[in-house]
Short mmCIF file of C-alpha atoms in Angstrom, two decimals:
data_model
loop_
_atom_site.label_atom_id
_atom_site.label_comp_id
_atom_site.label_asym_id
_atom_site.label_seq_id
_atom_site.Cartn_x
_atom_site.Cartn_y
_atom_site.Cartn_z
CA UNK C 42 -13.47 -19.92 -23.37
CA UNK C 43 -15.93 -17.03 -21.70
CA UNK C 44 -17.32 -19.65 -19.19
CA UNK C 45 -13.51 -20.78 -17.73
CA UNK C 46 -13.30 -16.41 -17.96
CA UNK C 47 -16.30 -16.34 -15.76
CA UNK C 48 -15.79 -19.05 -13.35
CA UNK C 49 -12.39 -17.53 -12.84
CA UNK C 50 -13.94 -13.90 -12.81
CA UNK C 51 -16.11 -16.07 -9.33
CA UNK C 52 -12.92 -16.51 -7.04
CA UNK C 53 -12.51 -12.65 -7.13
CA UNK C 54 -16.34 -11.93 -6.86
CA UNK C 55 -17.53 -14.12 -4.17
CA UNK C 56 -15.22 -12.96 -1.18
CA UNK C 57 -16.51 -9.18 -2.20
CA UNK C 58 -20.42 -10.68 -2.39
CA UNK C 59 -19.60 -12.18 1.14
CA UNK C 60 -18.64 -8.94 2.66
CA UNK C 61 -21.25 -7.50 1.54
CA UNK C 62 -23.76 -9.86 2.94
CA UNK C 63 -23.94 -8.74 6.06
CA UNK C 64 -25.70 -5.30 5.51
CA UNK C 65 -28.76 -4.99 6.07
CA UNK C 66 -31.62 -2.12 6.72
CA UNK C 67 -30.74 0.76 8.51
CA UNK C 68 -32.17 0.68 11.98
CA UNK C 69 -34.63 3.40 13.40
CA UNK C 70 -32.37 3.31 16.67
CA UNK C 71 -29.50 4.25 14.46
CA UNK C 72 -31.57 7.02 12.75
CA UNK C 73 -32.14 8.41 16.38
CA UNK C 74 -28.25 8.10 17.26
CA UNK C 75 -26.88 10.61 14.00
CA UNK C 76 -29.98 13.32 14.79
CA UNK C 77 -28.67 13.00 18.70
CA UNK C 78 -25.40 13.09 16.58
CA UNK C 79 -25.99 16.00 14.87
CA UNK C 80 -27.18 18.03 17.88
CA UNK C 81 -24.76 16.80 20.27
CA UNK C 82 -22.40 20.03 20.48
CA UNK C 83 -24.85 22.55 19.74
CA UNK C 84 -27.85 21.68 21.20
CA UNK C 85 -26.94 18.88 23.74
CA UNK C 86 -30.22 18.94 25.72
CA UNK C 87 -32.41 18.13 22.33
CA UNK C 88 -29.75 15.96 21.53
CA UNK C 89 -30.31 13.78 25.85
CA UNK C 90 -34.21 14.36 25.07
CA UNK C 91 -33.74 11.97 21.92
CA UNK C 92 -31.44 9.95 23.41
CA UNK C 93 -33.51 8.90 26.46
CA UNK C 94 -36.28 8.10 24.05
CA UNK C 95 -34.39 5.40 22.98
CA UNK C 96 -35.04 1.62 24.79
CA UNK C 97 -31.50 0.10 25.45
CA UNK C 98 -32.54 -2.96 25.31
CA UNK C 99 -32.90 -3.36 22.21
CA UNK C 100 -30.02 -1.52 20.78
CA UNK C 101 -28.24 -4.06 18.54
CA UNK C 102 -24.53 -4.96 19.70
CA UNK C 103 -21.82 -3.33 17.96
CA UNK C 104 -21.47 0.33 16.33
CA UNK C 105 -25.59 1.06 17.63
CA UNK C 106 -24.36 0.42 21.35
CA UNK C 107 -21.17 2.14 21.40
CA UNK C 108 -22.41 5.07 19.76
CA UNK C 109 -24.77 5.55 22.10
CA UNK C 110 -22.77 4.70 25.25
CA UNK C 111 -20.78 7.38 23.67
CA UNK C 112 -23.44 10.20 22.66
CA UNK C 113 -25.57 9.81 26.13
CA UNK C 114 -22.15 9.91 28.25
CA UNK C 115 -21.64 13.36 26.55
CA UNK C 116 -24.52 14.87 26.87
CA UNK C 117 -25.11 14.06 30.04
CA UNK C 118 -21.58 15.90 30.70
CA UNK C 119 -22.91 18.68 28.45
CA UNK C 120 -25.80 19.02 30.35
CA UNK C 121 -24.01 19.09 33.62
CA UNK C 122 -25.25 16.06 35.24
CA UNK C 123 -21.66 14.46 36.11
CA UNK C 124 -22.52 11.07 35.06
CA UNK C 125 -21.07 8.81 37.08
CA UNK C 126 -21.53 4.79 35.33
CA UNK C 127 -18.66 4.01 32.89
CA UNK C 128 -20.16 1.04 31.34
CA UNK C 129 -21.66 1.91 28.67
CA UNK C 130 -18.60 4.67 27.81
CA UNK C 131 -16.21 1.64 28.72
CA UNK C 132 -18.03 -0.41 25.58
CA UNK C 133 -17.56 2.81 23.48
CA UNK C 134 -14.25 2.83 23.84
CA UNK C 135 -13.14 -0.67 23.87
CA UNK C 136 -15.31 -0.76 20.62
CA UNK C 137 -13.83 2.55 18.71
CA UNK C 138 -10.43 1.32 19.39
CA UNK C 139 -11.27 -2.18 17.27
CA UNK C 140 -12.66 -0.30 14.75
CA UNK C 141 -9.79 1.91 14.46
CA UNK C 142 -12.59 4.71 14.26
CA UNK C 143 -10.41 7.59 15.90
CA UNK C 144 -12.48 10.39 16.60
CA UNK C 145 -14.94 8.46 18.29
CA UNK C 146 -12.31 6.15 19.82
CA UNK C 147 -10.49 9.91 21.26
CA UNK C 148 -13.95 11.05 21.94
CA UNK C 149 -15.03 8.21 24.24
CA UNK C 150 -11.52 8.12 26.13
CA UNK C 151 -12.03 11.38 27.04
CA UNK C 152 -16.09 11.22 28.20
CA UNK C 153 -14.49 7.77 30.16
CA UNK C 154 -12.25 9.81 31.78
CA UNK C 155 -14.59 12.76 32.98
CA UNK C 156 -16.95 9.57 34.29
CA UNK C 157 -13.70 8.34 36.28
CA UNK C 158 -12.93 12.01 37.76
CA UNK C 159 -16.70 12.50 38.48
CA UNK C 160 -16.00 9.09 40.84
CA UNK C 161 -12.98 10.99 41.89
CA UNK C 162 -11.03 7.58 40.60
CA UNK C 163 -8.08 9.80 39.20
CA UNK C 164 -5.32 7.29 38.67
CA UNK C 165 -8.01 5.42 36.01
CA UNK C 166 -9.04 8.96 34.61
CA UNK C 167 -5.41 9.83 33.75
CA UNK C 168 -4.91 6.61 32.10
CA UNK C 169 -7.91 7.56 29.47
CA UNK C 170 -7.08 11.44 29.31
CA UNK C 171 -3.45 10.48 28.53
CA UNK C 172 -5.07 7.64 26.03
CA UNK C 173 -6.99 10.46 24.18
CA UNK C 174 -4.11 13.07 24.61
CA UNK C 175 -1.83 10.97 22.64
CA UNK C 176 -4.32 10.30 20.03
CA UNK C 177 -5.67 13.45 19.89
CA UNK C 178 -1.85 14.42 19.13
CA UNK C 179 -0.52 12.10 16.72
CA UNK C 180 -3.90 12.44 14.47
CA UNK C 181 -3.66 16.72 13.93
CA UNK C 182 -7.06 16.75 13.00
CA UNK C 183 -8.25 16.00 16.45
CA UNK C 184 -6.15 18.27 18.41
CA UNK C 185 -9.20 19.91 19.82
CA UNK C 186 -10.10 16.42 21.90
CA UNK C 187 -5.91 16.40 22.57
CA UNK C 188 -6.60 19.78 24.02
CA UNK C 189 -9.73 19.23 26.33
CA UNK C 190 -7.52 15.55 27.74
CA UNK C 191 -5.21 18.12 28.99
CA UNK C 192 -7.67 19.95 31.20
CA UNK C 193 -9.31 17.17 32.29
CA UNK C 194 -5.57 15.82 33.54
CA UNK C 195 -5.16 19.89 34.54
CA UNK C 196 -8.24 19.39 36.82
CA UNK C 197 -7.25 16.29 38.10
CA UNK C 198 -3.46 17.90 39.48
CA UNK C 199 -5.83 20.84 41.01
CA UNK C 200 -7.49 18.61 42.62
CA UNK C 201 -3.88 16.11 44.04
CA UNK C 202 -3.07 20.57 44.53
CA UNK C 203 -0.02 19.53 42.46
CA UNK C 204 -0.32 23.17 41.03
CA UNK C 205 2.86 22.64 38.79
CA UNK C 206 1.47 20.34 36.84
CA UNK C 207 -1.95 21.97 36.88
CA UNK C 208 -0.15 24.75 35.10
CA UNK C 209 1.48 22.68 32.72
CA UNK C 210 -1.73 20.78 31.56
CA UNK C 211 -3.71 23.83 31.14
CA UNK C 212 -1.06 25.69 28.86
CA UNK C 213 -1.32 22.63 26.88
CA UNK C 214 -4.93 22.70 26.71
CA UNK C 215 -4.79 26.21 25.46
CA UNK C 216 -2.30 25.68 23.26
CA UNK C 217 -4.07 22.88 21.76
CA UNK C 218 -7.37 24.42 21.49
CA UNK C 219 -6.06 27.98 19.93
CA UNK C 220 -4.80 25.42 17.17
CA UNK C 221 -8.53 24.05 16.69
CA UNK C 222 -9.64 27.50 17.02
CA UNK C 223 -12.92 26.13 18.83
CA UNK C 224 -15.20 28.21 21.00
CA UNK C 225 -16.43 28.87 23.42
CA UNK C 226 -13.79 26.26 24.85
CA UNK C 227 -11.07 28.24 23.86
CA UNK C 228 -11.75 31.50 26.27
CA UNK C 229 -12.08 28.54 28.71
CA UNK C 230 -9.11 27.05 28.01
CA UNK C 231 -7.76 30.50 28.85
CA UNK C 232 -9.27 31.24 31.82
CA UNK C 233 -8.35 28.02 33.06
CA UNK C 234 -4.71 28.82 32.51
CA UNK C 235 -5.13 32.10 33.80
CA UNK C 236 -6.43 29.92 37.52
CA UNK C 237 -3.49 27.84 36.89
CA UNK C 238 -0.90 30.56 36.90
CA UNK C 239 -2.65 32.54 40.34
CA UNK C 240 -2.25 28.72 41.75
CA UNK C 241 0.95 28.62 41.26
CA UNK C 242 1.13 32.54 42.56
CA UNK C 243 2.02 33.67 39.30
CA UNK C 244 -0.46 36.72 39.90
CA UNK C 245 0.52 39.48 37.27
CA UNK C 246 0.34 36.85 34.61
CA UNK C 247 -3.23 35.89 35.90
CA UNK C 248 -4.54 39.63 35.73
CA UNK C 249 -2.92 39.74 32.25
CA UNK C 250 -4.67 37.22 31.12
CA UNK C 251 -8.73 37.99 33.09
CA UNK C 252 -8.05 41.20 31.10
CA UNK C 253 -8.15 38.82 27.58
CA UNK C 254 -11.11 36.67 28.87
CA UNK C 255 -13.34 39.54 30.28
CA UNK C 256 -12.99 41.38 26.67
CA UNK C 257 -13.70 38.37 25.10
CA UNK C 258 -16.89 38.03 27.50
CA UNK C 259 -18.17 41.04 26.61
CA UNK C 260 -17.35 40.13 22.77
CA UNK C 261 -19.39 36.68 23.06
CA UNK C 262 -22.08 37.96 25.51
CA UNK C 263 -21.22 35.32 28.18
CA UNK C 264 -22.10 36.14 31.24
CA UNK C 265 -21.00 32.95 33.05
CA UNK C 266 -17.10 33.34 31.50
CA UNK C 267 -17.45 37.57 32.78
CA UNK C 268 -18.39 36.60 36.01
CA UNK C 269 -15.45 33.52 36.60
CA UNK C 270 -12.54 36.41 35.40
CA UNK C 271 -13.83 38.50 37.58
CA UNK C 272 -13.95 36.06 40.38
CA UNK C 273 -10.11 35.17 39.12
CA UNK C 274 -9.46 39.19 38.97
CA UNK C 275 -10.56 39.34 42.67
CA UNK C 276 -8.84 36.45 43.99
CA UNK C 277 -5.69 38.18 42.46
CA UNK C 278 -5.95 41.49 43.93
CA UNK C 279 -7.13 39.61 47.53
CA UNK C 280 -3.17 37.58 47.33
CA UNK C 281 -1.23 40.51 46.61
CA UNK C 282 -3.01 42.65 49.35
CA UNK C 283 -5.20 44.82 47.19
CA UNK C 284 -7.96 44.07 50.14
CA UNK C 285 -9.80 47.14 48.68
CA UNK C 286 -10.37 46.51 45.74
CA UNK C 287 -10.75 42.62 46.35
CA UNK C 288 -13.77 43.81 48.16
CA UNK C 289 -15.23 46.11 45.26
CA UNK C 290 -14.82 43.16 43.27
CA UNK C 291 -16.38 40.43 45.59
CA UNK C 292 -19.15 42.72 46.52
CA UNK C 293 -20.01 43.39 42.88
CA UNK C 294 -20.41 39.54 41.83
CA UNK C 295 -22.30 38.74 45.36
CA UNK C 296 -25.13 41.49 44.17
CA UNK C 297 -24.95 40.20 41.03
CA UNK C 298 -27.96 37.55 39.79
CA UNK C 299 -25.53 35.06 39.08
CA UNK C 300 -23.37 35.32 42.56
CA UNK C 301 -22.24 32.09 44.14
CA UNK C 302 -21.39 31.33 47.73
CA UNK C 303 -17.61 31.57 46.74
CA UNK C 304 -17.88 35.25 46.12
CA UNK C 305 -20.01 36.29 49.86
CA UNK C 306 -16.55 33.63 51.12
CA UNK C 307 -14.17 35.81 49.68
CA UNK C 308 -16.26 39.23 50.28
CA UNK C 309 -16.31 37.82 54.12
CA UNK C 310 -12.13 37.51 53.64
CA UNK C 311 -11.61 40.69 52.74
CA UNK C 312 -13.57 42.80 54.96
CA UNK C 313 -12.09 41.04 57.96
CA UNK C 314 -8.38 41.96 56.68
CA UNK C 315 -10.32 45.47 56.37
CA UNK C 316 -11.22 45.38 59.97
CA UNK C 317 -14.77 45.70 59.05
CA UNK C 318 -15.48 43.23 61.90
CA UNK C 319 -19.21 43.63 61.94
CA UNK C 320 -20.01 43.22 58.19
CA UNK C 321 -18.00 40.49 58.30
CA UNK C 322 -20.05 38.32 61.31
CA UNK C 323 -22.89 39.22 59.33
CA UNK C 324 -21.70 37.60 56.45
CA UNK C 325 -19.82 34.40 57.83
CA UNK C 326 -23.08 33.14 59.49
CA UNK C 327 -24.72 32.48 55.88
CA UNK C 328 -21.37 30.98 55.03
CA UNK C 329 -22.30 27.18 54.90
CA UNK C 330 -19.98 24.57 56.72
CA UNK C 331 -18.94 22.79 53.78
CA UNK C 332 -16.88 25.58 52.93
CA UNK C 333 -14.56 24.80 55.86
CA UNK C 334 -11.60 25.65 56.06
CA UNK C 335 -12.07 29.02 54.73
CA UNK C 336 -14.77 29.45 57.18
CA UNK C 337 -12.27 28.49 60.01
CA UNK C 338 -10.28 30.93 59.07
CA UNK C 339 -12.27 33.77 58.89
CA UNK C 340 -13.32 33.06 62.27
CA UNK C 341 -9.79 32.90 63.77
CA UNK C 342 -9.55 36.70 62.00
CA UNK C 343 -12.38 37.57 63.48
CA UNK C 344 -11.62 36.29 67.46
CA UNK C 345 -7.85 37.52 67.13
CA UNK C 346 -9.06 40.84 65.83
CA UNK C 347 -11.64 41.24 68.76
CA UNK C 348 -8.91 39.92 71.33
CA UNK C 349 -10.55 36.35 71.82
CA UNK C 350 -7.40 34.06 71.87
CA UNK C 351 -9.12 30.91 72.99
CA UNK C 352 -11.53 30.92 70.35
CA UNK C 353 -8.89 32.20 67.62
CA UNK C 354 -6.67 29.25 68.84
CA UNK C 355 -9.72 27.07 68.16
CA UNK C 356 -10.26 27.99 65.83
CA UNK C 357 -6.87 27.35 64.17
CA UNK C 358 -6.47 24.19 65.49
CA UNK C 359 -10.06 23.34 63.28
CA UNK C 360 -8.09 25.09 60.88
CA UNK C 361 -5.14 22.78 60.87
CA UNK C 362 -7.27 19.68 61.30
CA UNK C 363 -9.22 20.45 58.70
CA UNK C 364 -6.55 21.82 56.22
CA UNK C 365 -4.81 18.36 57.07
CA UNK C 366 -8.21 16.21 56.32
CA UNK C 367 -8.81 17.94 52.70
CA UNK C 368 -4.91 17.30 52.02
CA UNK C 369 -4.92 13.83 53.31
CA UNK C 370 -8.22 12.61 51.51
CA UNK C 371 -6.53 13.88 48.25
CA UNK C 372 -3.36 12.37 48.65
CA UNK C 373 -5.07 8.96 49.53
CA UNK C 374 -7.42 9.03 46.76
CA UNK C 375 -3.99 9.64 44.42
CA UNK C 376 -1.57 6.91 46.51
CA UNK C 377 -4.23 4.94 48.31
CA UNK C 378 -4.98 2.60 45.47
CA UNK C 379 -1.81 3.50 43.08
CA UNK C 380 -0.58 -0.49 43.79
CA UNK C 381 -4.13 -2.15 43.47
CA UNK C 382 -4.68 0.74 40.15
CA UNK C 383 -1.38 -0.14 38.73
CA UNK C 384 -2.12 -4.27 38.28
CA UNK C 385 -5.65 -3.78 37.46
CA UNK C 386 -4.56 -1.18 34.62
CA UNK C 387 -1.72 -3.06 33.49
CA UNK C 388 -3.43 -5.98 33.41
CA UNK C 389 -5.68 -3.86 31.22
CA UNK C 390 -2.82 -2.63 28.67
CA UNK C 391 -1.92 -6.35 28.52
CA UNK C 392 -4.90 -7.69 27.20
CA UNK C 393 -5.72 -4.11 24.89
CA UNK C 394 -2.23 -4.94 23.12
CA UNK C 395 -3.06 -8.56 22.81
CA UNK C 396 -6.29 -7.32 21.25
CA UNK C 397 -4.59 -5.24 18.96
CA UNK C 398 -2.19 -7.16 17.95
CA UNK C 399 -4.74 -10.11 17.13
CA UNK C 400 -6.39 -7.07 15.22
CA UNK C 401 -3.03 -6.34 13.03
CA UNK C 402 -2.98 -10.22 12.12
CA UNK C 403 -6.68 -9.95 11.00
CA UNK C 404 -5.60 -7.05 9.12
CA UNK C 405 -2.47 -8.01 7.79
CA UNK C 406 -4.41 -11.48 6.50
CA UNK C 407 -6.97 -9.50 4.75
CA UNK C 408 -4.65 -7.16 3.11
CA UNK C 409 -2.68 -10.42 2.09
CA UNK C 410 -5.81 -12.25 0.32
CA UNK C 411 -7.00 -9.03 -1.16
CA UNK C 412 -3.66 -8.56 -2.87
CA UNK C 413 -3.74 -12.10 -3.75
CA UNK C 414 -7.47 -12.25 -5.43
CA UNK C 415 -6.14 -8.50 -6.91
CA UNK C 416 -3.04 -10.83 -8.55
CA UNK C 417 -4.76 -13.22 -9.83
CA UNK C 418 -7.64 -10.15 -11.38
CA UNK C 419 -4.59 -8.90 -13.18
CA UNK C 420 -3.42 -12.41 -14.44
CA UNK C 421 -6.28 -13.47 -15.75
CA UNK C 422 -7.23 -9.56 -17.49
CA UNK C 423 -3.60 -10.06 -18.99
CA UNK C 424 -3.85 -13.68 -20.37
CA UNK C 425 -7.26 -12.65 -21.88
CA UNK C 426 -5.77 -9.48 -23.70
CA UNK C 427 -2.67 -11.44 -24.56
CA UNK C 428 -4.89 -13.89 -26.55
CA UNK C 429 -7.23 -11.14 -27.86
CA UNK C 430 -3.70 -10.01 -29.30
CA UNK C 431 -2.67 -13.09 -30.82
CA UNK C 432 -6.05 -13.67 -32.07
CA UNK C 433 -6.02 -10.32 -34.26
CA UNK C 434 -2.35 -10.79 -35.11
CA UNK C 435 -3.26 -13.93 -36.76
CA UNK C 436 -6.59 -12.14 -38.38
CA UNK C 437 -4.17 -9.43 -39.88
CA UNK C 438 -1.73 -12.29 -41.60
CA UNK C 439 -4.97 -13.81 -42.86
CA UNK C 440 -6.43 -10.14 -44.53
CA UNK C 441 -3.25 -9.62 -45.51
CA UNK C 442 -2.89 -12.58 -47.48
CA UNK C 443 -6.00 -12.34 -48.60
CA UNK C 444 -5.33 -8.84 -49.84
CA UNK C 445 -2.00 -10.31 -52.10
CA UNK C 446 -3.90 -12.75 -53.90
CA UNK C 447 -6.36 -10.54 -54.73
CA UNK C 448 -4.09 -8.31 -55.99
CA UNK C 449 -2.33 -11.22 -57.64
CA UNK C 450 -5.45 -11.99 -59.23
CA UNK C 451 -6.20 -8.17 -60.90
CA UNK C 452 -2.97 -8.11 -62.20
CA UNK C 453 -2.54 -4.40 -62.05
CA UNK C 454 0.40 -2.40 -61.87
CA UNK C 455 -0.38 -0.92 -58.20
CA UNK C 456 -0.99 -4.45 -56.81
CA UNK C 457 2.51 -5.49 -58.51
CA UNK C 458 3.48 -2.35 -56.10
CA UNK C 459 1.60 -3.39 -53.30
CA UNK C 460 2.92 -7.16 -53.66
CA UNK C 461 6.37 -5.31 -53.71
CA UNK C 462 6.05 -3.59 -50.57
CA UNK C 463 4.32 -5.83 -48.44
CA UNK C 464 5.73 -9.02 -50.29
CA UNK C 465 8.87 -10.09 -48.09
CA UNK C 466 6.75 -9.43 -45.04
CA UNK C 467 4.05 -11.40 -46.28
CA UNK C 468 6.55 -14.48 -46.64
CA UNK C 469 7.81 -13.99 -43.23
CA UNK C 470 4.15 -14.26 -41.15
CA UNK C 471 2.86 -17.55 -44.28
CA UNK C 472 6.00 -19.14 -42.68
CA UNK C 473 5.36 -18.44 -39.11
CA UNK C 474 1.86 -19.73 -39.85
CA UNK C 475 3.08 -23.02 -40.53
CA UNK C 476 5.10 -22.72 -37.78
CA UNK C 477 1.96 -22.20 -35.90
CA UNK C 478 -0.16 -25.47 -37.50
CA UNK C 479 3.20 -27.41 -37.38
CA UNK C 480 3.48 -26.57 -33.53
CA UNK C 481 -0.05 -27.57 -32.93
CA UNK C 482 -1.38 -24.03 -31.96
CA UNK C 483 0.80 -24.74 -28.70
CA UNK C 484 2.06 -21.29 -26.83
CA UNK C 485 5.31 -21.83 -27.49
CA UNK C 486 3.93 -21.28 -30.98
CA UNK C 487 1.68 -18.37 -30.00
CA UNK C 488 4.28 -16.26 -29.15
CA UNK C 489 6.57 -17.21 -31.88
CA UNK C 490 4.36 -15.54 -34.07
CA UNK C 491 3.00 -12.96 -31.85
CA UNK C 492 7.04 -11.30 -31.34
CA UNK C 493 7.53 -11.50 -35.24
CA UNK C 494 4.50 -9.94 -36.01
CA UNK C 495 4.44 -7.31 -33.38
CA UNK C 496 8.27 -6.50 -35.24
CA UNK C 497 6.86 -6.70 -38.79
CA UNK C 498 3.67 -4.50 -37.76
CA UNK C 499 6.41 -1.62 -36.07
CA UNK C 500 8.03 -1.35 -39.44
CA UNK C 501 5.29 -1.51 -41.74
CA UNK C 502 3.55 1.41 -43.63
CA UNK C 503 3.44 2.95 -46.72
CA UNK C 504 4.93 6.80 -47.29
CA UNK C 505 6.98 9.02 -49.66
CA UNK C 506 7.52 8.39 -52.95
CA UNK C 507 5.73 4.67 -52.68
CA UNK C 508 2.49 6.14 -51.63
CA UNK C 509 2.50 8.59 -54.53
CA UNK C 510 3.33 5.86 -57.00
CA UNK C 511 0.90 3.96 -55.09
CA UNK C 512 -1.57 6.65 -55.89
CA UNK C 513 -0.60 7.34 -59.78
CA UNK C 514 -1.14 3.67 -60.51
CA UNK C 515 -4.59 3.55 -58.46
CA UNK C 516 -5.71 6.64 -60.76
CA UNK C 517 -4.45 4.95 -63.79
CA UNK C 518 -6.33 1.71 -62.99
CA UNK C 519 -9.60 3.20 -61.47
CA UNK C 520 -9.91 6.42 -64.05
CA UNK C 521 -8.48 8.87 -62.14
CA UNK C 522 -10.39 8.28 -59.13
CA UNK C 523 -8.15 9.59 -56.70
CA UNK C 524 -7.84 13.45 -58.84
CA UNK C 525 -11.41 13.14 -58.79
CA UNK C 526 -11.65 12.29 -54.96
CA UNK C 527 -9.05 14.94 -54.32
CA UNK C 528 -10.46 17.52 -56.67
CA UNK C 529 -13.90 17.52 -54.86
CA UNK C 530 -13.03 17.35 -51.39
CA UNK C 531 -9.76 19.78 -51.14
CA UNK C 532 -10.84 20.59 -47.66
CA UNK C 533 -10.02 17.21 -46.16
CA UNK C 534 -6.40 15.91 -44.82
CA UNK C 535 -4.03 13.56 -45.84
CA UNK C 536 -5.42 10.85 -44.09
CA UNK C 537 -9.02 11.22 -45.19
CA UNK C 538 -7.56 10.96 -48.79
CA UNK C 539 -5.14 7.88 -47.50
CA UNK C 540 -8.28 6.00 -45.99
CA UNK C 541 -10.23 6.47 -49.09
CA UNK C 542 -6.94 5.30 -51.44
CA UNK C 543 -6.62 1.92 -48.68
CA UNK C 544 -10.18 1.40 -49.18
CA UNK C 545 -10.55 1.51 -53.24
CA UNK C 546 -7.99 -1.45 -52.62
CA UNK C 547 -10.06 -3.01 -50.64
CA UNK C 548 -8.39 -2.88 -47.36
CA UNK C 549 -10.03 -3.57 -44.28
CA UNK C 550 -10.22 -0.93 -41.14
CA UNK C 551 -7.98 -3.16 -38.92
CA UNK C 552 -5.28 -2.99 -41.69
CA UNK C 553 -5.82 0.61 -42.56
CA UNK C 554 -5.08 1.11 -39.09
CA UNK C 555 -1.99 -0.46 -38.75
CA UNK C 556 -0.89 1.50 -42.07
CA UNK C 557 -1.47 4.95 -40.80
CA UNK C 558 0.08 4.19 -37.18
CA UNK C 559 -3.28 4.69 -35.60
CA UNK C 560 -3.47 3.12 -31.82
CA UNK C 561 -7.06 2.45 -32.18
CA UNK C 562 -9.42 0.80 -34.83
CA UNK C 563 -12.50 3.57 -33.74
CA UNK C 564 -10.83 6.14 -35.62
CA UNK C 565 -10.66 4.53 -38.69
CA UNK C 566 -14.47 3.48 -38.37
CA UNK C 567 -14.93 7.12 -37.29
CA UNK C 568 -13.46 8.82 -40.33
CA UNK C 569 -15.04 6.69 -42.36
CA UNK C 570 -17.71 7.55 -41.21
CA UNK C 571 -17.36 11.31 -41.58
CA UNK C 572 -16.23 10.83 -45.40
CA UNK C 573 -19.48 8.90 -45.58
CA UNK C 574 -21.48 12.02 -44.16
CA UNK C 575 -19.33 14.55 -46.52
CA UNK C 576 -19.76 12.04 -49.78
CA UNK C 577 -23.55 12.11 -49.56
CA UNK C 578 -24.04 15.91 -49.94
CA UNK C 579 -21.80 15.28 -52.88
CA UNK C 580 -23.63 15.55 -56.65
CA UNK C 581 -21.30 12.88 -57.82
CA UNK C 582 -21.81 10.69 -54.40
CA UNK C 583 -22.46 7.42 -56.25
CA UNK C 584 -18.99 7.43 -57.90
CA UNK C 585 -17.19 7.37 -53.99
CA UNK C 586 -19.22 5.83 -52.09
CA UNK C 587 -19.04 2.35 -53.56
CA UNK C 588 -15.37 2.45 -52.50
CA UNK C 589 -16.38 3.12 -48.61
#
């Protein structure tokens, strides 16, 4: 029987071993990748240094290659290097999506959106960002990445001059990152929302946010955030016509160690509005040609203030043409490729749906096989347990028959009392035994005997007056053994006295456990062991130990 059980266990164990067969030792590249992953958020420069030492050709297909693609793209972005190759991150996104690795899937989609944004492929970038956003919203522990995706979407709408959408997604970004309480991203998300309010002409709301971000910049000693917030404050003042205030802010920024070209540009614009033409003419020469159409606007106002109508008209035409060119380019980026992108993205979406369905089918098949194997295991376990119970009950029948036969031979009053209490049940068991052999050990006969013995065991027990009578007869037959035992060990429990009494009569532990309604036979062995330990310390130990 043991061999048959072992073969059945092999049915369950073999598939599990096959699942583990592909597991090998860890590669050095995987150790390096995990080291880079641990540093990516706090020390992206160190993370990039580790990643650049890894030979891409030696990466294994699967997790190694996918993790490398994600971390390398993240490291480039966090070091402000603006990655534009999406082949690595596309592999990462596909792999983590197939594997159901939600966190890395969301990160991959977000950074692929960032790469596509750098290439100014805005429709594709929006698809990746929205994919990351929806997954992050669904899995609330990933809400930070949902916020970051909203930030990317907001930036795209800003590029497309869709200021209303820019404000909506900037506000959503701030709400999600605030929920995650992740700094310094929370401060910058608030700054972005302030910028979006300014872009929509809501200067009062924008200025309220600016005061918050300036306080945060001082609190966290973030000089870049302070500079950007002060610049936004100057823009709001300029938009409101508060040119003196805006001039002071942009002058401070232009003279700081973090000065940027845009600070001088807006300082020049404030000077023009304040009719400080000579200072404005000096500054406008330093403004790059790449800063059009702002330069055109400044030159137009300078010429107009000087009464040079012809030159002012030329700059106005240049301003008009430059503005049309920029807006047209932005609209073309969004619209000219819409049709081609629609079919391409739709095709990719269909492929993704097919792959997703295949994955679901595989999961369903695997779960079904697993459940089937579990059912087989349960059936085998129950069958073995059932056979053990039948054997145990049959053994009980044999033990009970031996005890009663022994009692008949001793012809004592005590054994007669036992026979009276167990006699009728014994004959039922004896009759069942005859049925067992008559049915030639069939399953039906086993079930019949098992049920009959089970009912009998439930009713079995000696208590009350009969238990007292039994103890009296044992004292008569065995020279007051129970009286001496109780006197020698008065601190014992009634259950201990009963175990000793049944042991005198020769009852095995299995019989005693049934008579005392003990669920486990081990408890009887433990109590008998305890009794032996106590008796060995007694001066009349030999008198009592012979019965245990």
